[in-house]
Every structure is written in structure tokens, then in C-alpha cells.
Amino acid sequence: MSVTSEEINYLIFRYLQESGFVHTGFAFQNESHIHKSEYRNSNVQPGALVSILQKGLLYMDLELHVNEDGTERECTGPVVLIGAHRCDKQPKKPKREELVNRSNKRERKDNKRGHKQQQQQDREKRARMEVEDEEKDEDNMMDTDQIEDVSVVGTPADSADIPEVKIIPASDAITLKGHTADVFVCSWNPASASLLASGSGDATARIWRIPDETLQEPIVLKHLPALTDSNRDVTTMDWNASGTLLATGFYDGQARIWTQRGELRYLMSQHRGPIFALKWNKKGNYILTGSLDHTTIVWDAFTGEAKQQHEFHTGAVLDVDWLDNSTFATSSSDGKVYVCKVDSADPLKVFEGHKDEVNAIRWDPLGDLLASCSDDKTAKIWSMSQDDCLFDFTAHSAAVYDMTWAPRDASSKGPKILATASFDTTVRLWDANSGDCLRVLARHVEAVYTVAFNPSGTHLATGSPDHTINIWRVQDGALVRTYQGEGGIFEVDWNSNGDKLAACVANGTLVVANVKL
């Protein structure tokens, strides 16, 4: 094993470039003569210096805490690059195995359901019963004449009014292959209806250009090499409003900013645990991240530097959302929701009322109301003008995992509609003006992980580990399209034109369906 100063200098030079220290990098290049080095054209992975330091810290951790007999001494104190290490045996933070179990998005969802194996057995049992009872061949099992209407609050629709449910054929869907592990997140570019980003458990994100004809190879955004199979997840991603930059969050606690061409603009390192949530503000000058380390960080998107870090929560930060360019909300496994402002040391508001983890928070499109949903089986709507929630939606019988508001502007008429997705296999549509439940969408046979309104707000897409994507008409709650995939559906997202729907699949692929409504 050998390490030369020339190799170290080149890694430092690359780190300065990747971190945006252009002038410092130029000066270092000239003083160290890197431009004359044999390594100047070497293929070095982005973040190589940080990766090597992290591996060194892991070795130091083992060296400090492994006894001669091979057993490990319990210690919750961090091993740091600078300063002496002090062992702390007090379990102030979750144990390592708890971090692993709760940090993987797929595992967190499976743990919350708790009955995955039983549900699979139930599904197989239902399939056997259908075969025995109907005595039909497999091709006829999806006959649209056999699909009943959705459960609707109020008077059931007359059979003559039930619309035909069209199955989206394979010819109207593109399967994007390339990831080597489950695809957890996807995001359409807001300015280009053909540009789609995806994030996977294979330590990569990819940018795909969805064509009308020939599919091109995606741009691969490689993150730091993972040390084990359990921590390779790109956990979250978001495009800025102009669609020029993509931000990603990773299990290693680092956020990254990429260009459309796949160039790494900034590597942002300050969190001490996996990043679960990441959002740009509308102006595009700040990025907000939330982590398992109980903190949120506001990053300056022009420099890649941390502007402010909040440590209000006592549990993992599970979601974040901007109200405007400087005000944002955060939710946590501690059951609380905080509303904060950039450059303010104290929160503007603390909403307490949930009795379990708050999985998601969303400001309504006009910024008047904040919705939250939780493992306590409820969703709540809050207003900055009062401490107690305006409405407490308690109709779900299992954890509420995702939700979304229907698109709306100041001239829109009719109710403000909130859709909630639950592990009780249903989706509910709520009137945020009155608190009434407008519709119960009940066709999935397993937990519903994801919901997304199309840009016009006329239709809602839902996805589930039952391998099914359903598209519902909001006006009457009718199921109008369905797609049967080859794996569980983690996330769905519409493009800006509303004619394509992307879905993240548990078999390592993405499906992009052409949808004509």
C-alpha cells in the first residue's frame, strides 16, 4: 500500500472544485502543479476525498471500540476527524441497528405496515378463490365488466352511470431499466415535460429523457460508494422551479446539487444521519433538508454552504415544506410540527396534537392552511392563526402515510381538496373548508404509499405494493384507469403537461405511462 503527496493533492484539488472553491482551487493547482500531474485526467468519482475520510473514520471507530476478543464496546459518542474521542455509554441517540431499520425508506414503510407477509398470503388466497369460483382463464380476470364502482360517500351511483375502467396496456407504457435496486423516488422536471429524474437503492440517481420514439441512455449521477448493501439509498430529490438544477439527498447524510447534464455542482455535508426530506424554495436560493439526526438545515444554493441549522425536534425529521421563500414547516417522529423562518433562531409556531410520527406535511397551494398526516391514523389541518387544529380527520383505520392538495389558484371555485393515503388500503378526499369526507377510494388491496393529482386537479393517481397504479376522477370518485405492474409501487408523479405518469417500482425499474384522460 502506498500513498503519494501527488495523489493527495489531486484529491484535494477535486474536492475544491466540487465544493465551488474556484479561486482557491486555481491557486492550489498552480502551487502544487496538479495541471502537470499524471493524474490530471484520471477518472475519479465525485466526493472521493470525503469517501476516503469516511472509510478512515469507520476504521478508527473499529480500532477504538473492538476488544481483543472481537466483541464491541458500546459507545454512542461520535468519532470525529478533529479532536479527541470520548466514549459515551449513555444511549442519547438511537442505536445503530435502529438507524439502519428506520433509515431505509422501504424498510420504514414495511415496518409501519407490520403485516406484509400476512397481506401477501391473503392476496394469494384471494387469487386462488377467484380462480376456483369464476373458473375463468387468466386473461379474463381483468375484464372491465367485473370491476365494481369505487366506494363513495353518499348515494351510490346508478349502474348506468358507472364509467368503464380502462386498463392501461403495455403498449402505452415505457419501462425504464438501468437501476440495480429498488427505485424509491422520482421527479419530473417542472420546465421540461420530457425530463425525469429517479433515485434508487443502488447509490445512483438518473436523469432520463422520455422520447416519443427512441429511448436514450440516462445520465447517471453516482453518489458515494456505499459501504454495505443496507445504506445505498438515494432517499429524496427535488428540481428547482426553473428546472435547471436537481438536488438529491442520500443515506450518508449528504445533499448534492446537480446540473441537467449530470455535473455535480455542490456537495453539502453537515448532517450526521440520513436525509429523509429535501425541498427547494420557489425562488431557488435556498434548499431545506431534514435528517434522522433530528435537525433541519437551510443551505445557500448559490454557494453550497449551510446558512442555518435548527435543532428543535427530538426525533427524526421526516418531512419539510416551504410556505414561501423564507418560511417553512418541518415534521418529525416526535409527533410535532414546527413552522420556522430563515434567520430566526426561534420557531414561529409549534403544532402539537399528533400522538405518533408525523409522516408528511403540505401547505395548501394558496398558503392558508397546513396539512399533516401521521402513524396515529389521523390527518390534521392547521392554521397559523390558532394553536389547535382546524380539522382532525380520524376516519382512517391505519397509519396515514402520504397526502397531497389538489392544485388551486386564487380564482378557483369549489372546495379545497386534500387527498390522504393510508395503510388501511384506502384513499380519502377531504373538503378542507368544511372538514367533510367527500370520497373514499377503495380499490387497492394493500397499503397505499403514494398519491398525486394531475396538474389540472381533475384526476388523482395512487400507487400501492399490490403492484397497482389507479387513476381516479376527482369529480365523482370513479376509477377510470388502472395499470398492473411487476412490483410494488413506491411513488407516482405526473409531468407538467399531465399526459405522462411516472411510477417507481420495487423491481428496480420505472414505468412511464402515456395517459389520455
Coordinates of C-alpha atoms in Angstrom, one line a residue:
M1 CA 0.0 0.0 0.0
S2 CA 1.4 3.4 -0.9
V3 CA 0.1 7.0 -0.9
T4 CA 1.8 9.8 -2.6
S5 CA 1.6 13.5 -2.0
E6 CA 0.7 14.0 -5.6
E7 CA -2.4 11.7 -5.2
I8 CA -3.5 13.6 -2.1
N9 CA -3.0 16.9 -3.8
Y10 CA -5.1 15.8 -6.7
L11 CA -8.0 14.6 -4.4
I12 CA -7.8 17.9 -2.6
F13 CA -8.0 19.8 -5.9
R14 CA -11.0 17.8 -7.0
Y15 CA -12.7 18.5 -3.6
L16 CA -12.1 22.2 -4.0
Q17 CA -13.6 22.1 -7.5
E18 CA -16.7 20.1 -6.5
S19 CA -17.3 22.3 -3.5
G20 CA -17.3 25.5 -5.6
F21 CA -14.0 27.0 -4.3
V22 CA -13.0 28.0 -7.8
H23 CA -10.3 30.6 -6.9
T24 CA -8.8 28.6 -4.1
G25 CA -8.7 25.6 -6.5
F26 CA -7.0 27.6 -9.2
A27 CA -4.3 28.8 -6.7
F28 CA -3.8 25.3 -5.3
Q29 CA -3.5 23.9 -8.8
N30 CA -0.7 26.3 -9.7
E31 CA 1.2 25.9 -6.4
S32 CA 1.0 22.1 -6.4
H33 CA 1.5 21.8 -10.2
I34 CA -1.5 19.5 -10.4
H35 CA -2.0 20.5 -14.1
K36 CA 1.3 18.8 -14.8
S37 CA 0.4 15.7 -12.9
E38 CA 0.0 12.2 -14.4
Y39 CA -3.3 12.1 -12.5
R40 CA -4.9 15.2 -14.1
N41 CA -7.1 13.2 -16.5
S42 CA -7.8 10.3 -14.1
N43 CA -11.4 9.1 -13.7
V44 CA -12.0 10.0 -10.0
Q45 CA -15.5 9.6 -8.6
P46 CA -17.2 12.8 -7.3
G47 CA -16.7 13.1 -3.5
A48 CA -13.7 10.7 -3.5
L49 CA -11.8 12.6 -0.7
V50 CA -14.8 12.7 1.6
S51 CA -15.5 9.0 0.9
I52 CA -11.9 8.0 1.8
L53 CA -12.1 10.1 5.0
Q54 CA -15.4 8.4 5.9
K55 CA -13.9 5.0 5.5
G56 CA -11.0 6.1 7.6
L57 CA -13.4 7.2 10.4
L58 CA -15.1 3.8 10.2
Y59 CA -11.7 2.1 10.7
M60 CA -10.9 4.5 13.6
D61 CA -14.3 3.5 15.1
L62 CA -13.4 -0.2 15.0
E63 CA -10.0 0.4 16.3
L64 CA -11.3 2.4 19.3
H65 CA -14.2 0.1 20.2
V66 CA -13.3 -3.5 19.3
N67 CA -11.9 -5.6 22.2
E68 CA -9.2 -8.2 21.8
D69 CA -11.7 -11.0 21.9
G70 CA -13.6 -9.4 19.0
T71 CA -16.5 -8.0 21.0
E72 CA -17.6 -4.4 20.5
R73 CA -17.7 -1.9 23.3
E74 CA -20.9 0.1 23.4
C75 CA -20.4 3.8 22.6
T76 CA -22.7 6.5 21.3
G77 CA -20.0 9.2 21.1
P78 CA -19.1 10.2 17.6
V79 CA -15.7 9.6 16.1
V80 CA -14.5 12.9 14.5
L81 CA -11.7 13.9 12.3
I82 CA -10.5 16.7 14.6
G83 CA -10.4 16.4 18.4
A84 CA -10.1 13.5 20.8
H85 CA -12.8 10.8 21.0
R86 CA -14.6 10.4 24.3
C87 CA -16.7 7.3 24.8
D88 CA -20.3 7.9 25.8
K89 CA -22.2 4.9 27.0
Q90 CA -25.4 6.8 27.5
P91 CA -27.9 5.9 24.7
K92 CA -28.7 9.5 23.9
K93 CA -29.3 8.6 20.2
P94 CA -31.0 5.6 18.6
K95 CA -28.8 2.5 18.4
R96 CA -27.1 1.7 15.2
E97 CA -29.4 -1.2 14.3
E98 CA -32.4 1.2 14.8
L99 CA -30.8 3.7 12.5
V100 CA -30.5 1.1 9.8
N101 CA -34.0 -0.1 10.1
R102 CA -35.6 3.3 10.1
S103 CA -33.3 5.0 7.6
N104 CA -34.2 2.8 4.6
K105 CA -37.4 4.1 3.1
R106 CA -38.6 0.7 2.1
E107 CA -37.9 -0.8 5.5
R108 CA -39.6 2.1 7.3
K109 CA -42.7 1.5 5.2
D110 CA -42.7 -2.2 5.7
N111 CA -42.1 -1.8 9.5
K112 CA -45.1 0.6 9.8
R113 CA -47.4 -1.8 7.9
G114 CA -46.2 -4.7 10.1
H115 CA -48.3 -7.3 8.2
K116 CA -46.6 -7.5 4.8
Q117 CA -46.2 -11.3 4.9
Q118 CA -49.8 -11.8 6.1
Q119 CA -51.1 -9.5 3.3
Q120 CA -49.2 -11.4 0.7
Q121 CA -50.8 -14.7 2.0
D122 CA -54.2 -13.0 1.9
R123 CA -53.6 -11.8 -1.7
E124 CA -52.6 -15.3 -2.8
K125 CA -55.6 -16.8 -1.1
R126 CA -57.9 -14.3 -2.8
A127 CA -56.4 -15.2 -6.2
R128 CA -56.9 -18.9 -5.6
M129 CA -60.5 -18.3 -4.6
E130 CA -61.2 -16.2 -7.7
V131 CA -59.8 -19.0 -9.9
E132 CA -61.9 -21.6 -8.2
D133 CA -65.1 -19.6 -8.1
E134 CA -65.1 -18.0 -11.5
E135 CA -63.4 -20.8 -13.5
K136 CA -62.1 -18.3 -16.0
D137 CA -58.8 -18.2 -17.7
E138 CA -56.2 -15.7 -16.5
D139 CA -56.8 -13.2 -19.4
N140 CA -60.4 -12.7 -18.4
M141 CA -59.6 -12.0 -14.7
M142 CA -59.1 -8.3 -15.5
D143 CA -62.3 -7.9 -17.6
T144 CA -63.5 -4.4 -17.0
D145 CA -67.1 -5.6 -16.7
Q146 CA -66.1 -7.3 -13.5
I147 CA -64.7 -4.1 -11.8
E148 CA -67.2 -2.6 -9.4
D149 CA -67.5 1.1 -8.8
V150 CA -65.5 2.9 -6.1
S151 CA -66.9 3.3 -2.6
V152 CA -68.3 6.8 -2.5
V153 CA -69.6 8.7 0.5
G154 CA -73.3 9.4 -0.2
T155 CA -75.7 7.8 -2.5
P156 CA -74.2 5.1 -4.7
A157 CA -74.0 5.8 -8.4
D158 CA -76.6 4.2 -10.7
S159 CA -75.1 1.3 -12.6
A160 CA -75.8 3.1 -15.9
D161 CA -73.5 6.0 -14.7
I162 CA -70.6 3.8 -13.8
P163 CA -67.8 4.6 -16.3
E164 CA -65.8 1.9 -18.0
V165 CA -62.4 1.3 -16.3
K166 CA -59.7 1.2 -19.0
I167 CA -56.6 -0.9 -18.3
I168 CA -53.5 0.9 -19.5
P169 CA -51.9 -1.6 -21.9
A170 CA -48.2 -2.3 -22.0
S171 CA -48.0 -0.6 -25.4
D172 CA -48.9 2.7 -23.7
A173 CA -46.2 2.4 -21.1
I174 CA -42.4 2.6 -21.2
T175 CA -40.3 0.6 -18.7
L176 CA -37.0 2.3 -17.9
K177 CA -34.3 -0.2 -16.9
G178 CA -30.9 0.5 -15.6
H179 CA -31.1 0.8 -11.8
T180 CA -29.9 -2.3 -10.0
A181 CA -32.0 -1.9 -6.8
D182 CA -35.5 -0.7 -5.9
V183 CA -36.4 2.8 -7.2
F184 CA -37.7 4.8 -4.3
V185 CA -38.2 8.4 -5.7
C186 CA -38.8 10.1 -9.0
S187 CA -39.4 13.7 -10.0
W188 CA -40.4 15.3 -13.3
N189 CA -38.6 18.4 -14.4
P190 CA -41.0 21.3 -13.9
A191 CA -39.8 23.2 -17.0
S192 CA -39.4 20.2 -19.4
A193 CA -42.2 17.7 -19.6
S194 CA -39.9 15.0 -21.0
L195 CA -37.1 15.1 -18.4
L196 CA -37.5 12.7 -15.5
A197 CA -35.2 12.1 -12.5
S198 CA -35.1 8.9 -10.4
G199 CA -33.3 7.8 -7.2
S200 CA -32.6 4.2 -6.2
G201 CA -31.1 1.9 -3.6
D202 CA -28.1 1.4 -5.9
A203 CA -26.4 4.6 -4.8
T204 CA -27.3 6.4 -8.1
A205 CA -29.8 8.9 -9.4
R206 CA -30.6 9.1 -13.1
I207 CA -31.9 11.7 -15.5
W208 CA -34.0 10.3 -18.3
R209 CA -35.2 12.0 -21.4
I210 CA -38.6 10.4 -22.3
P211 CA -39.0 10.4 -26.0
D212 CA -41.9 9.8 -28.4
E213 CA -39.8 7.2 -30.2
T214 CA -36.2 6.0 -29.4
L215 CA -35.2 6.0 -25.7
Q216 CA -31.7 7.4 -25.0
E217 CA -29.3 6.2 -22.3
P218 CA -29.9 8.1 -19.0
I219 CA -27.4 10.4 -17.3
V220 CA -26.1 8.5 -14.2
L221 CA -25.5 10.6 -11.1
K222 CA -23.1 8.5 -9.0
H223 CA -23.2 9.1 -5.2
L224 CA -20.5 8.0 -2.8
P225 CA -19.7 4.3 -2.9
A226 CA -21.8 2.6 -0.2
L227 CA -20.1 0.5 2.5
T228 CA -22.8 -2.0 2.9
D229 CA -25.9 -3.2 1.0
S230 CA -28.2 -1.5 3.6
N231 CA -27.2 2.1 3.1
R232 CA -27.1 2.7 -0.6
D233 CA -30.3 4.7 -0.9
V234 CA -30.9 8.0 -2.7
T235 CA -33.7 8.9 -0.3
T236 CA -35.2 12.1 -1.7
M237 CA -34.9 14.5 -4.7
D238 CA -36.3 17.8 -6.0
W239 CA -35.8 20.1 -9.0
N240 CA -35.6 23.8 -8.6
A241 CA -38.5 25.8 -10.0
S242 CA -36.7 26.6 -13.3
G243 CA -35.7 23.0 -13.8
T244 CA -32.0 23.8 -14.2
L245 CA -30.7 22.1 -11.1
L246 CA -31.6 18.8 -9.3
A247 CA -30.9 18.3 -5.6
T248 CA -30.6 14.8 -4.1
G249 CA -30.5 13.5 -0.5
F250 CA -28.6 10.4 0.4
Y251 CA -28.3 7.9 3.2
D252 CA -24.8 9.2 4.1
G253 CA -26.3 12.5 5.3
Q254 CA -25.0 14.5 2.3
A255 CA -27.1 16.5 -0.1
R256 CA -25.9 17.2 -3.6
I257 CA -26.8 19.7 -6.4
W258 CA -26.5 18.6 -10.0
T259 CA -27.0 20.2 -13.3
Q260 CA -29.2 18.8 -16.0
R261 CA -26.1 17.5 -17.7
G262 CA -25.2 15.5 -14.6
E263 CA -22.4 17.7 -13.4
L264 CA -22.0 17.8 -9.6
R265 CA -22.4 21.5 -8.6
Y266 CA -22.1 21.2 -4.8
L267 CA -21.6 18.5 -2.1
M268 CA -23.3 19.6 1.1
S269 CA -22.1 17.8 4.2
Q270 CA -23.3 18.7 7.8
H271 CA -26.0 16.3 8.7
R272 CA -24.9 13.4 11.0
G273 CA -27.6 10.9 9.7
P274 CA -29.6 10.0 6.6
I275 CA -31.5 12.8 4.9
F276 CA -35.3 12.0 4.7
A277 CA -36.6 15.2 3.1
L278 CA -35.3 17.9 0.8
K279 CA -37.1 20.8 -0.9
W280 CA -36.1 23.9 -2.9
N281 CA -37.9 27.2 -2.1
K282 CA -39.7 28.7 -5.1
K283 CA -37.0 31.4 -5.6
G284 CA -34.3 28.8 -5.9
N285 CA -31.9 30.4 -3.5
Y286 CA -32.4 28.0 -0.6
I287 CA -32.6 24.2 -0.1
L288 CA -34.1 22.8 3.0
T289 CA -33.1 19.3 4.3
G290 CA -34.4 17.2 7.2
S291 CA -32.5 14.3 8.7
L292 CA -32.5 11.4 11.1
D293 CA -30.1 13.4 13.2
H294 CA -33.2 15.4 14.4
T295 CA -32.1 18.6 12.6
T296 CA -33.1 20.7 9.6
I297 CA -30.6 22.7 7.6
V298 CA -31.2 25.7 5.3
W299 CA -28.5 25.7 2.5
D300 CA -27.4 28.5 0.3
A301 CA -28.0 27.1 -3.2
F302 CA -25.5 29.6 -4.7
T303 CA -22.6 28.6 -2.5
G304 CA -23.5 25.1 -1.2
E305 CA -22.9 26.3 2.4
A306 CA -25.1 25.8 5.4
K307 CA -26.9 29.0 6.3
Q308 CA -28.8 27.9 9.3
Q309 CA -29.4 24.6 11.3
H310 CA -32.4 24.1 13.5
E311 CA -32.4 21.5 16.3
F312 CA -35.9 21.9 17.6
H313 CA -37.1 18.3 17.1
T314 CA -36.3 15.4 19.5
G315 CA -36.8 12.7 16.8
A316 CA -36.0 12.1 13.1
V317 CA -37.2 14.8 10.7
L318 CA -39.4 13.0 8.2
D319 CA -40.7 15.9 6.0
V320 CA -40.2 19.6 5.2
D321 CA -42.2 22.0 3.1
W322 CA -41.8 25.7 2.2
L323 CA -44.7 28.2 2.7
D324 CA -42.9 31.0 0.9
N325 CA -39.2 31.8 0.1
S326 CA -38.3 32.2 3.8
T327 CA -40.9 30.4 5.9
F328 CA -41.1 26.6 6.2
A329 CA -42.6 23.7 8.2
T330 CA -41.0 20.5 9.5
S331 CA -42.4 17.3 10.8
S332 CA -40.9 14.6 12.9
S333 CA -41.1 11.2 14.6
D334 CA -41.6 13.2 17.8
G335 CA -45.1 13.9 16.7
K336 CA -44.6 17.7 16.4
V337 CA -44.8 20.2 13.6
Y338 CA -42.7 23.3 13.7
V339 CA -43.0 26.4 11.5
C340 CA -39.8 28.3 11.2
K341 CA -38.3 31.3 9.3
V342 CA -34.8 31.7 7.8
D343 CA -32.6 33.9 10.0
S344 CA -34.9 33.4 13.0
A345 CA -33.5 31.4 15.9
D346 CA -36.9 30.5 17.4
P347 CA -39.8 28.8 15.7
L348 CA -42.8 30.9 14.7
K349 CA -45.3 28.1 15.7
V350 CA -45.4 24.7 17.2
F351 CA -48.3 22.4 16.4
E352 CA -48.9 19.6 18.8
G353 CA -51.7 17.1 18.6
H354 CA -50.4 14.0 16.8
K355 CA -49.8 11.0 19.0
D356 CA -47.2 9.3 16.7
E357 CA -44.8 10.0 13.9
V358 CA -45.8 12.8 11.5
N359 CA -45.0 11.3 8.1
A360 CA -45.8 14.2 5.8
I361 CA -46.7 17.9 5.8
R362 CA -48.1 20.1 3.0
W363 CA -49.0 23.7 2.7
D364 CA -52.1 24.2 0.6
P365 CA -51.5 25.9 -2.8
L366 CA -52.5 29.3 -1.5
G367 CA -50.5 29.1 1.7
D368 CA -53.5 29.5 4.0
L369 CA -53.5 26.0 5.6
L370 CA -51.0 23.4 6.6
A371 CA -51.9 19.7 6.5
S372 CA -50.2 16.9 8.4
C373 CA -50.6 13.1 8.5
S374 CA -49.4 10.6 11.0
D375 CA -49.0 7.0 12.1
D376 CA -51.7 7.8 14.7
K377 CA -54.2 7.1 11.9
T378 CA -55.2 10.8 11.5
A379 CA -54.6 13.8 9.3
K380 CA -55.0 17.3 10.6
I381 CA -55.3 20.8 9.1
W382 CA -53.7 23.7 10.9
S383 CA -53.8 27.5 10.6
M384 CA -51.2 30.0 11.7
S385 CA -53.9 32.0 13.4
Q386 CA -54.6 29.4 16.1
D387 CA -52.8 26.7 18.1
D388 CA -55.3 23.9 17.8
C389 CA -56.0 22.1 14.5
L390 CA -58.9 23.3 12.4
F391 CA -59.9 19.8 11.5
D392 CA -59.0 16.4 12.8
F393 CA -59.6 13.7 10.2
T394 CA -60.0 10.4 12.1
A395 CA -61.7 8.1 9.6
H396 CA -58.7 6.1 8.5
S397 CA -58.2 2.8 10.4
A398 CA -54.4 2.6 9.9
A399 CA -51.4 4.9 9.6
V400 CA -51.8 7.8 7.1
Y401 CA -48.5 7.8 5.1
D402 CA -48.9 10.3 2.3
M403 CA -51.2 13.2 1.2
T404 CA -51.4 16.0 -1.3
W405 CA -53.5 19.0 -2.1
A406 CA -55.4 19.4 -5.3
P407 CA -54.0 22.2 -7.5
R408 CA -55.7 25.6 -6.9
D409 CA -55.3 29.3 -7.6
A410 CA -57.0 32.4 -6.3
S411 CA -59.7 32.2 -8.9
S412 CA -60.6 28.6 -8.3
K413 CA -64.1 27.7 -7.2
G414 CA -65.3 24.8 -5.1
P415 CA -63.7 23.2 -2.0
K416 CA -60.1 23.0 -1.2
I417 CA -59.5 19.2 -1.6
L418 CA -56.9 17.2 0.4
A419 CA -56.2 13.6 -0.5
T420 CA -54.8 11.2 2.1
A421 CA -53.3 7.7 1.6
S422 CA -53.4 5.1 4.3
F423 CA -52.1 1.7 5.2
D424 CA -55.8 0.7 5.6
T425 CA -55.7 0.3 1.7
T426 CA -57.9 3.4 1.1
V427 CA -57.5 7.0 -0.1
R428 CA -59.9 9.7 1.1
L429 CA -60.7 13.1 -0.4
W430 CA -61.5 15.8 2.2
D431 CA -63.1 19.2 1.9
A432 CA -60.8 21.5 3.8
N433 CA -63.4 24.2 4.0
S434 CA -66.0 22.1 5.9
G435 CA -64.0 19.1 7.1
D436 CA -66.3 16.6 5.3
C437 CA -65.0 13.5 3.7
L438 CA -66.0 13.8 0.0
R439 CA -64.9 10.4 -1.3
V440 CA -63.5 7.1 -0.2
L441 CA -61.4 5.5 -2.9
A442 CA -61.2 1.8 -2.1
R443 CA -59.9 -0.5 -4.8
H444 CA -56.3 -1.3 -3.6
V445 CA -55.8 -4.5 -1.7
E446 CA -52.7 -3.3 0.2
A447 CA -51.4 -0.2 1.8
V448 CA -51.4 3.0 -0.4
Y449 CA -48.0 4.5 -0.4
T450 CA -48.4 7.5 -2.8
V451 CA -50.9 9.9 -4.2
A452 CA -50.6 12.6 -6.8
F453 CA -53.0 15.0 -8.5
N454 CA -52.6 15.7 -12.2
P455 CA -51.7 19.4 -13.0
S456 CA -55.4 20.4 -13.6
G457 CA -56.6 18.7 -10.4
T458 CA -59.2 16.7 -12.2
H459 CA -57.7 13.2 -11.6
L460 CA -55.7 11.5 -8.8
A461 CA -53.1 8.8 -9.2
T462 CA -52.5 6.3 -6.4
G463 CA -49.8 3.6 -6.0
S464 CA -49.5 0.5 -3.8
P465 CA -47.4 -2.5 -3.1
D466 CA -50.2 -4.5 -4.6
H467 CA -48.4 -3.7 -7.9
T468 CA -51.3 -1.4 -9.0
I469 CA -51.5 2.1 -10.2
N470 CA -55.0 3.5 -10.2
I471 CA -56.2 6.8 -11.7
W472 CA -59.4 8.3 -10.2
R473 CA -61.7 11.1 -11.4
V474 CA -62.0 13.6 -8.6
Q475 CA -65.5 14.9 -9.5
D476 CA -67.3 11.6 -8.7
G477 CA -64.5 9.3 -7.3
A478 CA -64.7 7.0 -10.3
L479 CA -61.8 4.7 -11.2
V480 CA -61.1 5.4 -14.8
R481 CA -57.6 3.9 -15.4
T482 CA -55.6 1.1 -13.9
Y483 CA -52.2 -0.3 -14.5
Q484 CA -50.8 -3.6 -13.2
G485 CA -47.1 -3.5 -12.7
E486 CA -44.4 -6.1 -12.0
G487 CA -43.6 -4.9 -8.5
G488 CA -44.8 -2.7 -5.6
I489 CA -45.3 1.0 -6.4
F490 CA -43.3 3.4 -4.1
E491 CA -44.1 6.7 -5.7
V492 CA -46.1 8.3 -8.6
D493 CA -45.6 11.7 -10.3
W494 CA -47.3 13.5 -13.2
N495 CA -45.3 15.5 -15.7
S496 CA -46.1 19.2 -16.2
N497 CA -48.4 18.5 -19.2
G498 CA -50.4 15.9 -17.4
D499 CA -50.1 13.4 -20.2
K500 CA -47.4 11.1 -18.6
L501 CA -47.4 9.4 -15.2
A502 CA -44.2 8.0 -13.8
A503 CA -44.0 5.3 -11.1
C504 CA -41.2 4.0 -9.0
V505 CA -41.2 0.2 -8.9
A506 CA -39.7 -2.2 -6.3
N507 CA -38.1 -4.3 -9.1
G508 CA -35.6 -1.7 -10.0
T509 CA -37.4 -0.1 -12.9
L510 CA -39.5 3.0 -13.6
V511 CA -42.8 2.9 -15.5
V512 CA -43.9 5.9 -17.6
A513 CA -47.5 5.6 -18.8
N514 CA -49.0 7.7 -21.5
V515 CA -52.3 8.8 -20.1
K516 CA -55.1 10.3 -22.2
L517 CA -58.0 11.4 -20.0

